[in-house]
């Protein structure tokens, strides 16, 4: 097992590989088994104690996963149901390609949300603006995207032109891993086909099950023509905003950097006296629409996070209820109300 072969798979960790173990990458996660890819080719192993995500690195000894290698980046989403832990979507994604098109569907707030998600997960945010061929002013869209954050790189292209699609090669070569998010119809599949040189259907993803739904059966992590990796899981396509407070603060650093200058430490920048953010808007240094979008995104994130916390609190109080007896529990609760 040579080091260069492992780095082809995206291995860049300095974690020492234990004696007798092999480092392998998770390419698909099933109910009871995971698909793995090592330098000796693909194999399968039973699921591990911790939930794994496509893109994860694991150590395998005698056909069993013995350890999860610390993740460089991690995308997760809130699982259905209250109080549940975040559900892993993908791990060790170097770049999150945020796909949008240069037309009426272009929405700064949506892109900001995806950028927050990328930064929260420690992925590089790359905004890919498709359908440039159908647009009079693709540059204008690119500039709007780049204004979101200095951490954002934005590009415009025609996804249907394979050569233009390959301008994404720098983000998916030399073992680099790229994942694409974006609304339906923006061109994700078109780009993936161009980057991997194969139709998604032949790669085994998005096959219809008996009920006519799309299911992902295999190959959630595919090799790109450029020598890197493309991750596409069903969860990837449904990635919503969850617990991304830090990511939001990073995207809106122009606002959060001002907050320490506000008179009140817990200033909501909503008309409080001595608010540095309000002052910046009044002085024309901050776009009021951007402040508005920040407020909405933050509120959305708070609601999502609160629901998890509340779910936990409810679960705890229910356990207490069982322990102390229902009547006592009810009395306690009404006492609190
Ligand atoms: N003219 C033009 N058409 C494009 C471009 N990108 C995508 N399309 C077309 O838009 C349609 C939708 O593209 P898809 O690649 O299926 O979009 P998607 O993001 O995978 O959509 P979902 O599979 O629903 O998530 C297809 O007919 C593409 O050929 C582009 O840059 N220019
Ligand atoms: Zn303020």
Coordinates of C-alpha atoms and ligand atoms in Angstrom, one line a residue:
X1 CA 0.0 0.0 0.0
X2 CA 1.8 3.1 -1.2
X3 CA 1.0 6.5 0.1
X4 CA 0.3 8.0 -3.3
X5 CA -2.4 5.5 -3.8
X6 CA -4.1 6.5 -0.6
X7 CA -3.8 10.1 -1.5
X8 CA -5.6 9.3 -4.8
X9 CA -8.5 8.3 -2.6
X10 CA -8.3 11.7 -0.8
X11 CA -6.2 10.6 2.2
X12 CA -4.4 13.6 3.6
X13 CA -4.6 12.8 7.2
X14 CA -1.6 12.7 9.4
X15 CA -3.3 10.1 11.6
X16 CA -1.0 7.1 11.9
X17 CA -2.6 3.9 10.4
X18 CA -2.5 1.2 13.1
X19 CA -0.5 -1.9 12.5
X20 CA -2.5 -4.5 10.6
X21 CA -5.2 -2.1 9.7
X22 CA -6.1 -0.6 6.3
X23 CA -7.4 2.9 5.8
X24 CA -10.5 2.8 3.6
X25 CA -13.0 5.4 2.4
X26 CA -16.8 4.9 2.7
X27 CA -18.4 5.2 -0.7
X28 CA -22.0 4.2 0.2
X29 CA -23.9 3.6 3.4
X30 CA -26.6 0.9 3.6
X31 CA -28.8 -0.2 6.5
X32 CA -26.5 -2.9 7.8
X33 CA -23.4 -2.6 5.6
X34 CA -21.1 0.1 4.2
X35 CA -19.3 0.1 0.8
X36 CA -15.6 0.8 1.2
X37 CA -12.8 1.6 -1.2
X38 CA -9.2 0.9 -0.3
X39 CA -6.0 0.7 -2.3
X40 CA -6.9 -3.0 -3.0
X41 CA -10.3 -2.0 -4.5
X42 CA -13.9 -2.0 -3.2
X43 CA -15.1 -4.1 -0.3
X44 CA -17.9 -4.2 2.2
X45 CA -18.1 -4.3 6.0
X46 CA -20.8 -4.3 8.6
X47 CA -21.9 -0.9 9.9
X48 CA -19.8 0.7 12.7
X49 CA -20.9 1.7 16.2
X50 CA -21.0 5.4 15.2
X51 CA -23.1 6.5 12.2
X52 CA -20.9 6.8 9.1
X53 CA -21.2 9.2 6.2
X54 CA -20.2 8.8 2.6
X55 CA -16.7 10.2 2.3
X56 CA -15.7 9.0 5.8
X57 CA -12.3 7.5 6.3
X58 CA -12.2 4.4 8.5
X59 CA -9.6 1.9 9.7
X60 CA -10.5 -1.7 8.9
X61 CA -9.0 -4.8 10.5
X62 CA -10.0 -8.3 9.4
X63 CA -13.1 -7.1 7.5
X64 CA -14.4 -5.0 10.4
X65 CA -14.3 -1.3 10.9
X66 CA -12.3 -0.6 14.0
X67 CA -12.1 3.2 14.0
X68 CA -13.5 6.4 12.4
X69 CA -10.7 8.7 11.3
X70 CA -11.4 12.3 12.5
X71 CA -13.3 14.2 9.8
X72 CA -11.7 17.2 8.0
X73 CA -15.2 18.4 7.1
X74 CA -18.7 17.2 7.8
X75 CA -22.1 18.0 6.4
X76 CA -25.1 16.9 8.4
X77 CA -28.8 17.7 8.6
X78 CA -31.4 17.5 11.2
X79 CA -33.1 14.1 11.3
X80 CA -36.9 13.9 11.1
X81 CA -38.5 13.8 14.5
X82 CA -37.8 15.9 17.5
X83 CA -34.7 15.6 19.7
X84 CA -32.8 13.5 17.2
X85 CA -29.2 14.0 16.6
X86 CA -28.0 15.5 13.3
X87 CA -27.9 12.9 10.5
X88 CA -24.6 12.6 8.6
X89 CA -24.8 13.5 4.9
X90 CA -21.2 13.5 3.7
X91 CA -17.7 13.8 5.2
X92 CA -14.3 15.0 4.0
X93 CA -15.8 17.1 1.3
X94 CA -13.2 19.6 0.3
X95 CA -15.5 21.9 -1.7
X96 CA -19.2 22.4 -1.5
X97 CA -20.3 23.5 -5.0
X98 CA -23.4 25.7 -4.6
X99 CA -25.2 25.5 -7.9
X100 CA -27.6 28.1 -9.0
X101 CA -28.6 29.4 -12.4
X102 CA -28.2 32.9 -13.9
X103 CA -31.9 33.5 -14.2
X104 CA -35.0 34.4 -12.2
X105 CA -34.2 31.4 -9.8
X106 CA -31.1 33.2 -8.6
X107 CA -31.6 34.0 -5.0
X108 CA -28.9 35.6 -2.8
X109 CA -30.5 34.6 0.5
X110 CA -30.5 30.9 -0.6
X111 CA -26.9 31.1 -1.7
X112 CA -26.0 32.8 1.6
X113 CA -27.6 29.9 3.5
X114 CA -25.7 27.3 1.5
X115 CA -22.5 29.3 2.1
X116 CA -23.2 29.3 5.8
X117 CA -23.7 25.5 5.7
X118 CA -20.4 25.0 3.8
X119 CA -18.4 27.1 6.3
X120 CA -20.1 25.5 9.3
X121 CA -19.0 22.1 7.9
X122 CA -15.5 23.3 7.1
X123 CA -15.9 23.0 3.3
X124 CA -14.8 25.6 0.8
X125 CA -17.8 27.4 -0.7
X126 CA -17.7 27.5 -4.5
X127 CA -20.7 29.2 -6.2
X128 CA -21.4 27.7 -9.6
X129 CA -23.7 29.8 -11.7
X130 CA -25.1 27.7 -14.6
X131 CA -27.1 28.7 -17.7
X132 CA -24.7 31.6 -18.4
X133 CA -25.5 30.8 -22.1
X134 CA -29.1 31.8 -21.6
X135 CA -28.2 35.1 -19.8
X136 CA -27.3 38.6 -21.0
X137 CA -25.3 39.5 -18.0
X138 CA -23.7 36.6 -16.2
X139 CA -21.0 38.8 -14.7
X140 CA -23.6 40.7 -12.7
X141 CA -24.8 37.4 -11.1
X142 CA -21.2 36.5 -10.4
X143 CA -20.5 39.8 -8.7
X144 CA -23.7 39.4 -6.6
X145 CA -22.5 36.0 -5.4
X146 CA -19.0 37.2 -4.7
X147 CA -20.3 40.1 -2.5
X148 CA -21.7 37.5 -0.1
X149 CA -18.4 36.8 1.5
X150 CA -14.7 37.2 0.7
X151 CA -14.5 33.4 1.2
X152 CA -16.7 32.8 -1.8
X153 CA -15.3 32.0 -5.2
X154 CA -18.0 32.3 -7.9
X155 CA -18.0 31.2 -11.6
X156 CA -20.4 31.2 -14.4
X157 CA -20.7 28.5 -17.0
X158 CA -22.9 26.6 -19.4
X159 CA -23.2 23.2 -17.8
X160 CA -24.3 21.6 -21.0
X161 CA -20.9 22.4 -22.6
X162 CA -18.7 19.5 -21.3
X163 CA -15.6 21.7 -21.8
X164 CA -17.0 24.5 -19.7
X165 CA -18.2 22.0 -17.1
X166 CA -14.6 20.7 -16.8
X167 CA -13.6 24.2 -15.5
X168 CA -14.6 22.6 -12.2
X169 CA -11.7 20.2 -12.5
X170 CA -9.4 22.1 -10.1
X171 CA -11.9 21.3 -7.3
X172 CA -12.1 17.6 -8.1
X173 CA -8.6 16.4 -9.0
X174 CA -5.7 14.9 -7.1
X175 CA -8.0 13.1 -4.7
X176 CA -10.0 16.3 -4.0
X177 CA -13.6 15.8 -3.1
X178 CA -16.5 17.9 -4.5
X179 CA -20.2 17.8 -3.6
X180 CA -22.9 19.8 -5.3
X181 CA -26.0 21.3 -3.7
X182 CA -28.7 23.4 -5.2
X183 CA -32.3 23.5 -6.2
X184 CA -33.9 21.1 -8.6
X185 CA -33.2 21.9 -12.3
X186 CA -30.1 24.1 -11.8
X187 CA -27.8 21.6 -13.6
X188 CA -26.3 19.4 -10.9
X189 CA -26.8 16.2 -12.8
X190 CA -25.5 17.7 -16.1
X191 CA -22.3 18.8 -14.3
X192 CA -21.8 15.5 -12.6
X193 CA -22.2 13.6 -15.9
X194 CA -19.6 15.9 -17.5
X195 CA -17.2 15.6 -14.6
X196 CA -17.4 11.8 -14.2
X197 CA -17.9 11.0 -17.9
X198 CA -20.8 8.8 -17.1
X199 CA -24.5 9.1 -16.9
X200 CA -25.8 9.1 -13.3
X201 CA -28.1 6.3 -14.2
X202 CA -25.3 4.0 -15.3
X203 CA -23.5 4.8 -12.1
X204 CA -26.3 3.2 -10.2
X205 CA -27.6 6.3 -8.5
X206 CA -31.2 7.6 -8.9
X207 CA -32.7 4.3 -10.0
X208 CA -36.4 4.1 -9.6
X209 CA -37.7 1.7 -6.9
X210 CA -40.9 -0.2 -7.2
X211 CA -42.9 2.8 -6.1
X212 CA -41.3 5.0 -8.8
X213 CA -39.2 7.0 -6.3
X214 CA -35.6 7.8 -6.9
X215 CA -33.4 5.7 -4.7
X216 CA -29.7 5.7 -4.4
X217 CA -28.5 2.2 -4.6
X218 CA -24.8 2.5 -4.9
X219 CA -21.9 4.6 -6.0
X220 CA -22.6 7.7 -3.9
X221 CA -19.0 8.6 -4.3
X222 CA -17.7 8.6 -7.8
X223 CA -14.4 9.1 -9.5
X224 CA -14.0 12.2 -11.6
X225 CA -12.2 12.3 -14.9
X226 CA -9.8 14.7 -13.3
X227 CA -8.7 12.2 -10.7
X228 CA -10.8 13.4 -7.7
X229 CA -14.2 12.5 -6.2
X230 CA -17.8 13.6 -6.5
X231 CA -20.2 12.8 -3.7
X232 CA -23.9 12.7 -4.4
X233 CA -26.2 11.2 -1.8
X234 CA -30.0 11.5 -1.6
X235 CA -29.4 13.6 1.6
X236 CA -27.2 15.9 -0.3
X237 CA -30.2 17.0 -2.4
X238 CA -32.3 17.7 0.7
X239 CA -29.7 19.5 2.7
X240 CA -31.6 22.0 4.8
X241 CA -30.4 24.6 7.3
X242 CA -29.5 23.1 10.7
X243 CA -27.5 24.5 13.5
X244 CA -25.3 26.7 11.4
X245 CA -24.9 29.6 13.8
X246 CA -21.2 29.7 13.3
X247 CA -21.4 29.5 9.6
X248 CA -23.9 32.4 9.5
X249 CA -21.6 34.5 11.7
X250 CA -18.8 33.8 9.2
X251 CA -20.8 34.7 6.1
X252 CA -22.1 37.8 7.7
X253 CA -18.8 38.8 9.3
X254 CA -19.5 42.4 8.2
X255 CA -22.4 42.4 10.6
X256 CA -21.0 40.3 13.4
X257 CA -17.7 42.2 13.4
X258 CA -19.7 45.3 14.3
X259 CA -21.6 43.8 17.2
X260 CA -18.9 44.3 19.8
X261 CA -19.1 48.0 19.2
X262 CA -22.8 48.0 20.1
X263 CA -23.6 49.5 23.5
X264 CA -25.5 46.4 24.7
X265 CA -23.7 43.1 24.6
X266 CA -26.9 41.3 23.6
X267 CA -27.9 43.9 21.0
X268 CA -30.3 42.5 18.4
X269 CA -29.4 45.4 16.1
X270 CA -33.1 46.2 15.9
X271 CA -33.4 49.8 17.0
X272 CA -31.5 49.6 20.3
X273 CA -29.7 52.8 21.3
X274 CA -26.0 52.9 20.5
X275 CA -26.2 50.1 17.9
X276 CA -23.2 50.0 15.6
X277 CA -25.0 47.9 13.0
X278 CA -27.9 50.4 12.7
X279 CA -25.3 53.2 12.5
X280 CA -23.5 51.4 9.6
X281 CA -26.8 51.1 7.7
X282 CA -27.6 54.8 8.3
X283 CA -24.1 55.7 7.1
X284 CA -24.6 53.6 3.9
X285 CA -21.9 51.2 4.8
X286 CA -24.2 48.2 5.2
X287 CA -26.9 47.1 2.8
X288 CA -30.2 47.1 4.8
X289 CA -31.5 44.2 2.7
X290 CA -28.4 42.2 3.7
X291 CA -29.2 43.0 7.4
X292 CA -32.7 41.8 6.8
X293 CA -31.5 38.5 5.2
X294 CA -29.1 37.9 8.1
X295 CA -32.0 38.4 10.6
X296 CA -34.2 36.0 8.7
X297 CA -31.5 33.3 8.4
X298 CA -30.6 33.7 12.1
X299 CA -34.2 33.3 13.1
X300 CA -34.6 30.2 11.0
X301 CA -31.5 28.7 12.5
X302 CA -32.6 29.5 16.0
X303 CA -36.0 27.9 15.4
X304 CA -34.4 24.8 14.0
X305 CA -31.9 24.5 16.9
X306 CA -34.5 25.3 19.5
X307 CA -36.7 22.5 18.3
X308 CA -33.9 20.0 18.9
X309 CA -33.3 21.5 22.4
X310 CA -37.0 21.5 23.2
X311 CA -37.3 18.0 22.0
X312 CA -34.5 16.9 24.4
X313 CA -36.1 18.9 27.2
X314 CA -39.5 17.2 26.5
X315 CA -37.8 13.8 26.4
X316 CA -36.1 14.4 29.7
X317 CA -39.3 15.7 31.4
X318 CA -41.1 12.7 30.1
X319 CA -38.6 10.4 31.7
X320 CA -38.9 12.3 34.9
X321 CA -42.6 11.9 34.7
X322 CA -42.3 8.1 34.5
X323 CA -39.9 8.1 37.4
X324 CA -41.8 10.3 39.8
X325 CA -45.2 9.0 38.8
X326 CA -47.7 10.6 36.5
X327 CA -49.8 12.4 39.1
X328 CA -46.8 13.9 40.8
X329 CA -45.4 14.9 37.4
X330 CA -48.7 16.5 36.4
X331 CA -48.7 18.5 39.6
X332 CA -45.2 19.6 39.0
X333 CA -45.9 20.8 35.5
X334 CA -49.0 22.7 36.5
X335 CA -47.0 24.3 39.2
X336 CA -44.6 25.6 36.6
X337 CA -47.3 27.0 34.4
Ligands
LIG1 N1 -28.8 26.0 -21.6 C1 -28.5 25.4 -20.5 N2 -29.2 24.4 -20.0 C2 -28.8 23.8 -18.8 C3 -27.6 24.3 -18.1 N3 -27.5 23.5 -17.0 C4 -28.5 22.6 -17.0 N4 -29.3 22.8 -18.1 C5 -30.6 22.1 -18.4 O1 -31.4 22.2 -17.3 C6 -32.2 21.0 -17.1 C7 -32.0 20.5 -15.7 O2 -30.6 20.1 -15.5 P1 -30.2 19.0 -14.5 O3 -28.8 18.7 -14.6 O4 -31.1 17.8 -14.6 O5 -30.5 19.7 -13.1 P2 -30.4 19.1 -11.6 O6 -29.9 20.2 -10.8 O7 -29.7 17.8 -11.6 O8 -31.9 18.9 -11.2 P3 -32.5 17.7 -10.2 O9 -32.1 16.4 -10.8 O10 -34.0 17.9 -10.3 O11 -31.9 18.0 -8.9 C8 -31.6 20.0 -18.2 O12 -32.5 20.1 -19.3 C9 -30.3 20.6 -18.6 O13 -29.9 20.3 -19.9 C10 -26.9 25.3 -18.7 O14 -25.8 25.8 -18.1 N5 -27.3 25.9 -19.8
LIG2 ZN1 -26.5 46.4 17.6

